[in-house]
Coordinates of N, CA, C and O in Angstrom, one line a residue:
M1 N -19.8 -31.8 -40.8 CA -19.0 -30.5 -40.5 C -17.9 -31.2 -40.0 O -17.4 -31.8 -39.1
L2 N -16.5 -30.9 -40.8 CA -15.2 -31.2 -40.1 C -14.7 -30.0 -39.5 O -15.0 -28.6 -39.8
L3 N -13.9 -30.2 -37.9 CA -13.4 -29.2 -37.5 C -12.1 -28.5 -38.3 O -11.4 -29.4 -38.8
K4 N -12.1 -27.3 -37.9 CA -10.7 -26.3 -38.8 C -10.2 -25.8 -37.8 O -10.0 -24.8 -37.3
I5 N -9.6 -26.9 -37.2 CA -8.4 -26.5 -36.3 C -7.5 -25.7 -36.6 O -7.0 -24.4 -36.0
N6 N -7.0 -25.7 -37.8 CA -5.7 -24.9 -38.0 C -6.3 -23.1 -38.7 O -5.6 -22.6 -38.1
V7 N -7.4 -23.4 -38.6 CA -8.2 -21.9 -39.3 C -8.3 -21.5 -37.6 O -7.7 -20.0 -37.3
N8 N -8.6 -22.0 -36.5 CA -8.6 -21.7 -35.2 C -7.2 -21.1 -34.6 O -7.1 -20.0 -34.1
R9 N -6.2 -21.8 -34.8 CA -5.0 -22.1 -34.5 C -4.2 -20.6 -35.1 O -3.5 -19.8 -34.6
A10 N -4.5 -20.5 -36.5 CA -4.0 -18.8 -37.3 C -4.7 -18.0 -36.8 O -3.8 -16.7 -37.0
T11 N -5.8 -18.1 -36.4 CA -6.8 -16.8 -36.1 C -6.2 -15.6 -35.0 O -5.9 -16.5 -33.9
P12 N -5.7 -14.9 -34.8 CA -5.0 -14.1 -34.1 C -6.4 -13.8 -32.6 O -7.5 -13.6 -33.1
K13 N -5.9 -14.1 -31.4 CA -6.9 -14.2 -30.2 C -6.5 -12.9 -29.5 O -7.2 -12.6 -28.5
W14 N -5.3 -12.2 -29.7 CA -4.8 -11.5 -28.8 C -4.2 -10.3 -29.6 O -3.5 -10.3 -30.8
T15 N -4.3 -9.1 -29.1 CA -3.5 -7.7 -29.7 C -2.1 -7.6 -29.3 O -1.9 -8.4 -28.8
P16 N -1.6 -6.9 -30.3 CA 0.0 -7.2 -29.9 C 0.5 -6.5 -28.4 O 1.2 -7.2 -27.9
R17 N -0.4 -5.3 -28.1 CA -0.4 -4.7 -26.6 C -0.6 -6.3 -25.4 O -0.1 -6.6 -24.5
E18 N -1.7 -7.0 -25.8 CA -2.2 -8.2 -25.0 C -0.9 -9.0 -25.0 O -0.6 -9.8 -23.9
Q19 N -0.3 -9.4 -26.0 CA 0.7 -10.5 -26.3 C 1.9 -9.6 -25.6 O 2.6 -10.6 -24.7
F20 N 2.4 -8.8 -25.6 CA 3.5 -8.2 -24.8 C 3.1 -8.1 -23.0 O 3.9 -8.4 -22.6
L21 N 2.0 -7.7 -22.8 CA 1.6 -8.1 -21.5 C 1.8 -9.3 -21.0 O 1.9 -9.6 -20.0
R22 N 1.3 -10.2 -21.9 CA 1.3 -11.7 -21.4 C 2.5 -12.1 -21.1 O 2.9 -12.8 -20.2
G23 N 3.7 -11.7 -22.3 CA 5.0 -12.0 -22.3 C 6.0 -11.4 -20.8 O 6.2 -12.0 -19.8
L24 N 5.5 -10.2 -20.5 CA 5.7 -9.4 -19.4 C 5.3 -10.1 -17.9 O 6.0 -10.2 -17.0
W25 N 4.0 -10.6 -18.2 CA 3.6 -10.8 -17.0 C 4.1 -12.4 -16.6 O 4.4 -12.6 -15.6
S26 N 4.4 -13.2 -17.6 CA 4.8 -14.5 -17.5 C 6.4 -14.4 -16.6 O 7.2 -15.0 -15.8
L27 N 7.2 -13.1 -17.1 CA 8.6 -12.9 -16.4 C 8.4 -12.5 -15.1 O 9.3 -12.5 -14.3
M28 N 7.2 -11.7 -14.6 CA 7.0 -11.1 -13.5 C 6.4 -12.1 -12.6 O 6.4 -12.1 -11.4
H29 N 5.7 -13.0 -13.3 CA 4.9 -13.9 -12.4 C 5.8 -14.3 -11.2 O 5.2 -15.0 -9.8
P30 N 7.1 -15.1 -11.4 CA 7.8 -15.5 -10.1 C 7.9 -14.8 -8.7 O 7.6 -15.1 -8.1
L31 N 7.9 -13.5 -9.1 CA 7.8 -12.7 -8.2 C 6.6 -12.5 -7.2 O 6.5 -12.3 -6.2
F32 N 5.4 -13.0 -7.8 CA 4.1 -13.2 -7.4 C 3.9 -14.6 -6.5 O 3.8 -14.5 -5.8
R33 N 4.7 -15.3 -7.2 CA 4.2 -16.9 -6.9 C 5.2 -17.3 -5.7 O 4.9 -17.9 -4.9
Y34 N 6.1 -17.0 -5.8 CA 7.5 -17.2 -4.8 C 7.5 -16.0 -3.7 O 8.3 -16.2 -2.7
S35 N 6.8 -15.2 -3.4 CA 6.7 -14.3 -2.0 C 6.1 -14.9 -1.0 O 5.3 -15.9 -1.3
P36 N 6.6 -14.7 0.2 CA 6.1 -15.4 1.2 C 4.5 -15.0 1.5 O 4.0 -14.0 0.8
R37 N 4.2 -15.9 2.3 CA 2.5 -16.1 2.3 C 1.6 -14.9 2.7 O 0.8 -14.3 2.5
I38 N 2.5 -14.1 3.8 CA 1.9 -12.8 4.3 C 2.2 -11.7 3.5 O 1.7 -10.6 4.0
F39 N 2.8 -11.5 2.2 CA 3.1 -10.8 1.6 C 1.6 -10.4 0.9 O 2.0 -10.2 -0.5
W40 N 0.6 -10.1 1.4 CA -0.4 -9.9 0.7 C -0.4 -8.5 -0.4 O -0.9 -8.6 -1.4
S41 N -0.2 -7.5 0.5 CA -0.1 -6.1 -0.3 C 1.1 -6.2 -1.7 O 0.8 -5.7 -2.4
W42 N 2.0 -6.8 -1.4 CA 3.1 -7.2 -2.5 C 2.1 -8.0 -3.6 O 2.4 -7.3 -4.7
R43 N 1.6 -8.8 -3.5 CA 1.0 -9.3 -4.8 C -0.1 -8.6 -5.1 O -0.1 -8.6 -6.2
V44 N -0.9 -7.9 -4.6 CA -1.5 -7.1 -5.1 C -1.5 -5.9 -5.6 O -1.6 -5.7 -6.9
S45 N -0.2 -5.4 -5.2 CA 0.5 -4.4 -5.8 C 1.0 -4.8 -7.3 O 0.8 -4.0 -8.3
I46 N 1.9 -6.0 -7.1 CA 2.1 -6.3 -8.8 C 0.9 -6.4 -9.5 O 1.0 -6.4 -10.8
L47 N -0.4 -7.0 -9.2 CA -1.5 -7.4 -9.9 C -1.7 -5.9 -10.4 O -2.1 -5.5 -11.6
R48 N -1.7 -4.9 -9.3 CA -2.2 -3.6 -10.0 C -1.2 -3.0 -10.7 O -1.8 -2.2 -11.9
L49 N -0.2 -3.2 -10.8 CA 0.6 -2.8 -11.5 C 0.5 -3.2 -13.3 O 0.8 -2.4 -14.2
F50 N -0.2 -4.4 -13.1 CA -0.9 -5.1 -14.5 C -2.2 -5.0 -14.6 O -2.7 -5.7 -15.9
G51 N -2.5 -3.7 -14.1 CA -4.1 -3.0 -14.4 C -5.3 -3.9 -13.7 O -6.2 -3.4 -14.1
A52 N -4.9 -4.6 -12.8 CA -6.0 -4.9 -11.8 C -6.7 -4.2 -11.1 O -6.1 -3.3 -10.6
S53 N -8.2 -4.2 -11.0 CA -8.6 -3.5 -10.0 C -8.9 -4.1 -8.8 O -9.8 -5.1 -8.7
I54 N -8.3 -3.5 -7.5 CA -8.4 -4.6 -6.4 C -8.5 -3.3 -5.4 O -7.7 -2.5 -5.0
G55 N -9.6 -3.7 -4.5 CA -9.9 -2.9 -3.1 C -8.8 -3.3 -2.1 O -8.0 -4.0 -2.2
S56 N -9.3 -3.0 -1.0 CA -8.1 -2.7 0.1 C -8.6 -4.0 1.1 O -9.8 -4.9 1.0
D57 N -7.5 -4.3 1.7 CA -7.5 -5.5 2.6 C -7.8 -7.1 2.0 O -9.0 -7.8 2.3
V58 N -7.3 -7.0 0.5 CA -7.8 -8.3 -0.1 C -6.3 -9.5 0.2 O -5.2 -8.8 0.0
H59 N -6.8 -10.5 0.2 CA -5.9 -11.4 0.6 C -6.1 -12.2 -0.9 O -7.0 -13.3 -1.3
I60 N -4.5 -12.4 -1.2 CA -4.4 -13.4 -2.4 C -3.3 -14.3 -2.1 O -2.1 -13.7 -2.0
Y61 N -3.4 -15.7 -2.3 CA -2.4 -16.5 -1.8 C -1.3 -16.8 -3.1 O -1.7 -16.7 -4.5
P62 N -0.3 -17.0 -2.6 CA 0.9 -17.0 -4.0 C 0.7 -17.8 -4.8 O 0.9 -17.9 -5.9
T63 N 0.2 -19.2 -4.4 CA -0.3 -20.0 -5.3 C -1.2 -19.9 -6.2 O -1.5 -21.1 -7.2
A64 N -1.9 -18.9 -6.0 CA -3.2 -18.5 -7.2 C -2.7 -18.7 -8.6 O -1.8 -17.4 -8.6
M65 N -3.3 -18.8 -9.4 CA -2.6 -18.6 -10.6 C -3.7 -17.8 -11.4 O -5.0 -18.2 -11.7
I66 N -3.5 -16.6 -11.8 CA -4.1 -15.6 -12.6 C -3.8 -15.6 -14.0 O -2.2 -15.1 -14.3
A67 N -4.4 -15.4 -14.8 CA -4.1 -15.4 -16.1 C -3.6 -14.3 -16.8 O -2.4 -14.1 -17.3
L68 N -4.6 -13.4 -17.0 CA -4.6 -12.0 -17.0 C -5.1 -11.1 -16.1 O -5.8 -10.5 -16.0
P69 N -3.7 -10.3 -15.4 CA -4.1 -9.2 -14.3 C -5.0 -8.1 -14.7 O -6.1 -8.1 -14.2
W70 N -5.0 -7.8 -16.2 CA -5.8 -6.4 -16.4 C -7.1 -7.2 -16.7 O -8.0 -6.1 -16.9
N71 N -7.6 -8.6 -16.7 CA -9.2 -8.6 -16.6 C -9.3 -9.2 -15.1 O -10.4 -10.3 -15.4
L72 N -9.2 -8.6 -14.3 CA -9.5 -8.7 -13.1 C -9.9 -7.6 -12.0 O -9.4 -6.7 -12.0
A73 N -11.1 -7.8 -11.6 CA -11.5 -6.8 -10.5 C -12.0 -7.3 -9.2 O -13.1 -8.4 -9.3
I74 N -11.5 -6.9 -8.2 CA -11.8 -7.7 -7.0 C -12.1 -6.7 -5.8 O -11.5 -5.7 -5.5
G75 N -12.8 -6.9 -5.2 CA -13.9 -6.0 -4.2 C -12.9 -5.9 -3.0 O -12.0 -7.1 -2.8
A76 N -13.1 -5.0 -1.9 CA -12.5 -4.9 -0.7 C -12.7 -6.1 0.3 O -13.9 -6.7 0.5
G77 N -12.0 -6.5 0.9 CA -11.8 -7.9 1.8 C -12.1 -9.4 1.4 O -12.3 -10.0 2.2
A78 N -11.9 -9.2 -0.3 CA -12.1 -10.6 -0.6 C -10.9 -11.5 -0.7 O -9.8 -10.8 -0.1
S79 N -11.0 -12.8 -0.6 CA -9.7 -13.6 -0.4 C -10.1 -14.4 -1.8 O -10.8 -15.1 -2.1
I80 N -8.6 -14.8 -2.5 CA -8.4 -16.1 -3.3 C -7.4 -17.0 -2.7 O -6.1 -16.5 -2.2
G81 N -7.9 -18.4 -2.4 CA -7.2 -19.2 -2.0 C -5.9 -19.7 -2.7 O -5.8 -19.6 -3.9
D82 N -5.5 -20.7 -1.9 CA -4.5 -21.5 -2.2 C -4.6 -22.4 -3.8 O -5.7 -22.7 -3.5
R83 N -4.0 -22.1 -4.4 CA -4.2 -23.0 -5.8 C -5.4 -22.9 -6.7 O -5.6 -23.3 -7.4
A84 N -6.1 -21.6 -6.3 CA -7.2 -21.2 -6.9 C -6.7 -20.7 -8.5 O -5.8 -20.2 -8.7
I85 N -7.4 -21.0 -9.3 CA -7.3 -20.9 -10.9 C -8.4 -19.5 -11.3 O -9.2 -20.1 -11.2
L86 N -7.7 -18.7 -11.7 CA -8.9 -17.6 -12.5 C -8.2 -17.5 -13.8 O -7.5 -16.7 -14.2
Y87 N -8.7 -18.1 -14.6 CA -8.3 -18.3 -16.3 C -9.3 -17.2 -16.7 O -10.5 -17.5 -17.2
N88 N -8.9 -15.9 -16.4 CA -9.5 -14.6 -17.0 C -9.2 -14.0 -18.3 O -9.0 -13.2 -18.5
L89 N -9.8 -14.9 -19.3 CA -9.6 -14.8 -20.3 C -10.5 -13.5 -20.7 O -10.4 -12.5 -21.7
G90 N -12.0 -13.6 -20.1 CA -12.9 -12.5 -20.0 C -12.5 -12.0 -18.7 O -11.8 -12.4 -17.7
L91 N -13.4 -11.1 -18.4 CA -13.5 -10.4 -17.0 C -14.1 -11.1 -16.2 O -14.8 -11.8 -16.1
I92 N -13.3 -10.9 -15.1 CA -13.6 -11.8 -13.8 C -13.6 -10.5 -12.4 O -13.0 -10.0 -12.2
S93 N -15.0 -10.4 -12.3 CA -15.3 -9.6 -11.3 C -15.8 -10.3 -9.8 O -16.3 -11.3 -9.8
I94 N -14.8 -10.0 -8.4 CA -15.5 -11.1 -7.3 C -15.7 -9.4 -6.5 O -15.1 -8.4 -6.3
G95 N -16.7 -9.6 -6.2 CA -17.6 -8.9 -4.8 C -16.9 -8.6 -3.6 O -15.7 -9.6 -3.1
D96 N -17.1 -7.3 -2.9 CA -16.5 -7.4 -1.6 C -17.0 -8.4 -1.0 O -17.8 -8.9 -0.7
G97 N -15.9 -8.6 0.0 CA -16.2 -9.8 0.7 C -16.0 -11.1 0.6 O -16.5 -12.0 1.2
A98 N -16.1 -11.5 -0.9 CA -16.1 -13.0 -1.6 C -15.1 -13.6 -1.2 O -13.9 -13.0 -1.2
T99 N -15.3 -15.0 -1.0 CA -14.3 -15.9 -0.8 C -14.3 -16.8 -1.7 O -15.2 -17.6 -2.5
V100 N -13.1 -16.9 -2.7 CA -12.7 -17.7 -3.3 C -11.9 -19.0 -3.1 O -10.7 -18.7 -3.0
S101 N -12.1 -20.3 -2.6 CA -11.2 -21.0 -1.6 C -10.2 -21.9 -2.6 O -10.4 -21.8 -3.6
Q102 N -9.5 -22.6 -1.8 CA -8.5 -23.3 -2.6 C -8.8 -24.4 -3.6 O -10.1 -25.0 -3.5
G103 N -8.1 -24.2 -4.5 CA -8.2 -25.1 -5.8 C -9.8 -24.6 -6.3 O -9.7 -25.4 -7.7
A104 N -10.4 -23.7 -6.3 CA -11.6 -23.2 -7.2 C -10.9 -22.8 -8.5 O -9.9 -22.5 -8.5
H105 N -11.8 -23.1 -9.5 CA -11.6 -22.9 -10.7 C -12.5 -21.8 -11.4 O -13.5 -22.4 -11.5
L106 N -12.0 -20.8 -11.9 CA -13.3 -19.9 -12.6 C -12.7 -19.9 -14.0 O -11.5 -19.0 -14.1
C107 N -13.6 -20.1 -14.8 CA -13.0 -20.2 -16.2 C -13.7 -19.2 -17.1 O -15.0 -19.6 -17.6
A108 N -13.1 -18.1 -17.3 CA -13.9 -16.7 -18.2 C -13.2 -17.3 -19.9 O -13.3 -16.2 -20.3
G109 N -13.1 -18.4 -20.2 CA -13.0 -18.6 -21.9 C -13.3 -20.2 -22.1 O -13.4 -20.8 -21.2
T110 N -14.0 -20.2 -23.2 CA -14.2 -21.3 -23.9 C -13.9 -21.1 -25.3 O -13.6 -20.3 -26.0
H111 N -14.8 -22.2 -26.3 CA -14.8 -22.2 -27.6 C -15.8 -22.3 -27.9 O -17.0 -22.9 -27.4
D112 N -16.7 -21.8 -29.5 CA -17.9 -21.8 -29.8 C -17.9 -23.3 -30.8 O -17.1 -23.2 -31.9
Y113 N -18.3 -24.3 -29.7 CA -18.4 -25.5 -30.4 C -19.1 -25.6 -31.7 O -19.4 -26.5 -32.4
R114 N -20.0 -24.6 -31.9 CA -21.0 -24.7 -32.9 C -20.6 -24.3 -34.3 O -20.8 -24.6 -35.4
R115 N -19.2 -23.8 -34.3 CA -18.7 -23.4 -35.2 C -17.4 -24.2 -35.9 O -16.9 -24.7 -34.9
A116 N -17.2 -24.5 -37.0 CA -16.1 -25.5 -37.1 C -14.7 -25.0 -37.0 O -13.9 -25.7 -36.7
D117 N -14.6 -23.7 -36.9 CA -13.2 -23.2 -36.5 C -13.1 -22.9 -34.8 O -11.8 -22.4 -34.4
L118 N -14.2 -23.1 -34.4 CA -14.0 -23.3 -32.5 C -13.4 -21.8 -32.4 O -12.6 -21.7 -31.6
P119 N -14.0 -20.6 -32.9 CA -13.2 -19.3 -32.1 C -13.5 -19.1 -30.6 O -14.3 -19.8 -30.0
L120 N -12.1 -18.7 -30.0 CA -12.3 -18.8 -28.7 C -13.3 -17.4 -28.2 O -13.7 -16.4 -29.1
L121 N -14.1 -17.7 -27.0 CA -14.9 -16.9 -26.6 C -14.3 -16.6 -25.3 O -14.0 -17.3 -24.5
K122 N -14.4 -14.9 -24.7 CA -14.1 -14.5 -23.8 C -14.8 -13.9 -23.0 O -15.4 -12.8 -22.9
L123 N -15.7 -14.9 -22.1 CA -17.1 -14.3 -21.5 C -16.7 -14.2 -20.0 O -16.3 -15.0 -19.2
P124 N -17.4 -12.9 -19.5 CA -17.1 -12.7 -18.1 C -17.7 -13.4 -17.3 O -18.5 -14.1 -17.7
I125 N -17.3 -13.6 -15.7 CA -17.6 -14.1 -14.5 C -17.6 -13.0 -13.7 O -17.0 -12.2 -13.3
A126 N -19.0 -13.0 -12.8 CA -19.1 -12.2 -12.0 C -19.7 -12.8 -10.8 O -20.4 -13.9 -10.6
I127 N -18.9 -12.7 -9.4 CA -19.2 -13.2 -8.4 C -19.6 -12.1 -7.2 O -19.0 -11.2 -7.1
G128 N -20.7 -12.2 -6.7 CA -21.4 -11.2 -6.0 C -20.6 -11.0 -4.6 O -20.0 -12.0 -4.2
E129 N -20.9 -10.2 -3.9 CA -20.3 -9.5 -2.7 C -21.1 -10.6 -1.7 O -21.9 -11.4 -1.8
G130 N -20.0 -11.1 -0.9 CA -20.2 -12.2 0.1 C -20.2 -13.3 -0.1 O -20.3 -14.5 0.4
A131 N -19.9 -13.8 -1.5 CA -20.2 -15.0 -2.2 C -19.3 -15.9 -1.9 O -17.7 -15.3 -1.4
W132 N -19.5 -17.3 -1.8 CA -18.3 -18.3 -1.5 C -18.2 -19.4 -2.4 O -19.4 -20.0 -2.8
I133 N -17.5 -19.2 -3.2 CA -16.8 -20.7 -3.9 C -15.9 -21.5 -3.3 O -14.7 -21.1 -3.2
C134 N -16.6 -22.5 -2.9 CA -15.9 -23.3 -1.9 C -14.8 -24.2 -2.6 O -14.3 -24.4 -3.9
A135 N -14.1 -24.9 -1.7 CA -13.0 -25.6 -2.6 C -13.0 -26.6 -3.6 O -14.3 -27.3 -3.5
D136 N -12.3 -26.4 -4.5 CA -12.4 -27.2 -6.0 C -13.6 -27.0 -6.5 O -14.2 -27.6 -7.6
G137 N -14.5 -26.0 -6.1 CA -15.6 -25.6 -7.2 C -15.4 -25.0 -8.4 O -14.1 -24.5 -8.7
F138 N -15.9 -25.2 -9.3 CA -15.9 -24.6 -10.9 C -16.8 -23.6 -11.1 O -18.0 -24.1 -11.0
V139 N -16.5 -22.6 -11.8 CA -17.5 -21.7 -12.4 C -17.2 -21.1 -13.8 O -15.9 -21.2 -14.2
G140 N -18.3 -21.7 -14.5 CA -18.2 -21.6 -16.3 C -18.1 -20.2 -16.4 O -18.7 -19.4 -15.8
P141 N -17.8 -20.2 -18.2 CA -17.8 -18.8 -18.9 C -19.0 -18.4 -18.7 O -20.1 -18.9 -18.8
G142 N -19.3 -17.0 -18.3 CA -20.1 -16.2 -18.5 C -21.5 -16.4 -17.5 O -23.0 -15.8 -17.4
V143 N -21.1 -16.8 -16.3 CA -21.9 -17.4 -15.2 C -21.8 -16.3 -14.2 O -20.6 -15.5 -13.8
K144 N -22.8 -16.0 -13.8 CA -23.0 -14.9 -12.5 C -23.2 -15.7 -11.5 O -24.3 -16.4 -11.3
I145 N -22.4 -15.5 -10.0 CA -23.0 -16.2 -8.8 C -23.6 -14.8 -8.1 O -22.7 -14.2 -7.8
G146 N -24.5 -15.0 -7.6 CA -25.3 -13.9 -6.6 C -24.5 -13.6 -5.5 O -23.7 -14.6 -5.1
D147 N -25.0 -12.6 -5.0 CA -24.5 -12.0 -3.8 C -24.8 -12.9 -2.5 O -26.1 -13.5 -2.3
Y148 N -23.8 -13.5 -1.7 CA -24.0 -14.3 -0.7 C -24.3 -15.5 -0.9 O -24.7 -16.5 -0.1
A149 N -24.2 -15.9 -2.1 CA -24.3 -17.3 -2.6 C -23.3 -18.3 -2.2 O -22.0 -17.8 -2.1
I150 N -23.4 -19.4 -2.2 CA -22.5 -20.4 -2.0 C -22.4 -21.8 -3.3 O -23.5 -22.2 -3.4
V151 N -21.2 -21.7 -3.7 CA -21.0 -22.8 -4.6 C -20.4 -24.1 -3.7 O -19.2 -23.5 -3.6
G152 N -21.1 -25.0 -3.5 CA -20.2 -25.7 -2.8 C -19.0 -26.6 -3.1 O -18.7 -26.7 -4.2
A153 N -18.3 -27.5 -2.2 CA -17.3 -28.0 -2.6 C -17.2 -28.9 -3.8 O -18.2 -29.8 -3.9
R154 N -16.6 -28.7 -4.9 CA -16.3 -29.6 -6.4 C -17.7 -29.4 -6.8 O -18.0 -30.3 -7.9
A155 N -18.8 -28.3 -6.6 CA -19.8 -28.3 -7.8 C -19.1 -27.8 -8.9 O -18.6 -26.8 -8.8
V156 N -20.1 -27.5 -10.1 CA -19.5 -27.0 -11.4 C -20.7 -26.3 -11.7 O -21.9 -27.0 -11.9
A157 N -20.5 -24.8 -11.5 CA -21.8 -24.1 -12.0 C -21.4 -23.5 -12.8 O -20.9 -22.7 -13.6
M158 N -22.5 -24.0 -13.9 CA -22.4 -23.4 -15.5 C -23.4 -22.6 -15.7 O -23.6 -22.2 -17.0
R159 N -24.4 -22.3 -14.7 CA -25.6 -21.3 -14.9 C -25.7 -20.6 -13.5 O -25.1 -20.8 -12.7
E160 N -26.3 -19.2 -13.9 CA -26.4 -18.6 -12.5 C -26.9 -18.8 -11.6 O -27.9 -20.1 -11.0
V161 N -26.3 -18.7 -10.5 CA -26.7 -19.0 -8.7 C -27.2 -17.8 -8.3 O -26.5 -16.8 -8.2
S162 N -28.4 -17.8 -8.3 CA -29.3 -16.4 -7.3 C -28.8 -16.2 -6.0 O -28.1 -17.1 -5.3
D163 N -28.8 -14.9 -5.7 CA -28.3 -14.0 -4.6 C -28.8 -15.4 -3.3 O -29.9 -16.1 -3.2
W164 N -28.1 -15.6 -2.1 CA -28.2 -16.0 -1.2 C -28.7 -17.5 -1.4 O -29.0 -18.5 -0.5
S165 N -28.3 -18.2 -2.7 CA -28.4 -19.7 -2.7 C -27.3 -20.4 -2.4 O -26.3 -20.2 -2.6
I166 N -27.7 -21.9 -2.1 CA -26.6 -22.7 -2.0 C -26.5 -23.8 -3.2 O -27.8 -24.3 -3.1
A167 N -25.7 -23.9 -4.1 CA -25.7 -24.7 -5.1 C -24.5 -25.7 -4.8 O -23.3 -25.6 -4.7
V168 N -24.9 -27.2 -5.2 CA -24.1 -28.0 -5.0 C -24.3 -29.1 -5.9 O -25.1 -28.8 -6.8
G169 N -23.0 -30.1 -6.2 CA -23.2 -30.9 -7.6 C -22.6 -30.9 -8.6 O -22.1 -29.7 -8.9
N170 N -22.7 -31.6 -9.7 CA -22.4 -31.4 -11.0 C -23.2 -32.0 -12.2 O -23.4 -33.3 -11.5
P171 N -24.1 -31.5 -12.4 CA -24.0 -30.0 -12.6 C -24.6 -29.3 -11.3 O -25.4 -29.9 -10.9
A172 N -24.1 -28.0 -10.7 CA -24.7 -27.7 -9.6 C -26.5 -27.3 -9.7 O -26.9 -27.1 -10.7
K173 N -26.9 -27.7 -8.4 CA -28.4 -27.3 -8.5 C -28.5 -26.7 -7.2 O -27.8 -27.1 -6.1
I174 N -29.6 -25.9 -7.1 CA -29.5 -25.0 -5.9 C -30.4 -26.3 -5.0 O -31.3 -26.6 -5.3
I175 N -30.1 -26.0 -3.6 CA -30.5 -27.1 -2.7 C -31.2 -26.2 -1.6 O -31.8 -26.9 -0.6
G176 N -31.2 -25.1 -1.4 CA -31.8 -24.4 -0.4 C -31.0 -22.9 -0.4 O -30.4 -22.6 -1.4
Q177 N -31.4 -22.4 0.5 CA -31.1 -20.6 0.8 C -30.3 -20.7 2.2 O -30.0 -21.3 3.0
R178 N -29.1 -19.9 1.9 CA -28.1 -19.4 2.7 C -28.6 -18.8 4.1 O -29.5 -17.8 3.8
P179 N -28.6 -19.0 5.3 CA -29.4 -18.6 6.3 C -28.5 -16.6 6.5 O -27.5 -16.9 6.3
R180 N -29.6 -16.1 6.9 CA -29.0 -14.7 6.9 C -28.4 -14.5 8.1 O -28.9 -15.1 9.0
P181 N -27.3 -13.8 8.4 CA -26.8 -13.9 9.6 C -27.5 -13.3 10.6 O -28.4 -12.1 10.4
I182 N -27.3 -13.6 12.1 CA -28.2 -13.1 13.1 C -27.3 -11.7 13.5 O -26.2 -11.7 13.6
P183 N -28.3 -10.4 13.6 CA -27.5 -9.3 14.0 C -26.6 -9.5 15.5 O -27.2 -10.1 16.1
E184 N -25.6 -8.8 15.7 CA -25.1 -8.7 16.8 C -25.4 -7.8 17.7 O -25.8 -7.1 17.1

C-alpha cells in the first residue's frame, strides 16, 4: 500500500465557518498570549468569545496554546499551566478542579494510519474532575482520564486512566491509587 499524501492534503478538513474562525483566532491570539499573567478573566473572556465553555474561577496561563477554542469545555476551578498545549481538533473537556500542568500536551487529533490517504481523526479527550496531568504529560486522542486520576510527569497516556489511579511512564502504566483526602 502506497501512502496517498496528496489525497489527504486535497481533502477538506474544515468547514468554511471553521476556516474563518481559525483565521480570526490567529489574529486575536496575541491579545491572549501577551496579556499579563494575572489577567485570568481576560483570557477566559476571549476564549468564551470564540465559543469555549468555561466555568468560574478558571486559571489559564498566557503561554498555554489552545488550537480551537470552540472545541474546549473547562469546569469551574480548573487550571491550565504555562506552555500547556491543548491541540483540540476534537473536543477537549476538563472537569471541575482539574489541573493541566506546565508543558502538558493534550492531543485530540491524529490520522487513520490504516488508510492510504491518512484521513484526519478528531477524537475527543475527557479529563475528569480533580484530575492532574503533571508537567510534560501527554494525553492522546480519544483518551479518558478519570476523576481524581494522576498522569505523572512526562507520562504518555494513550489509554484510559481510571478514577483515582496514578499512571506513570511511556506508555503510562497504573502504579497505584491516589490516596483519598482526609476530611477536615
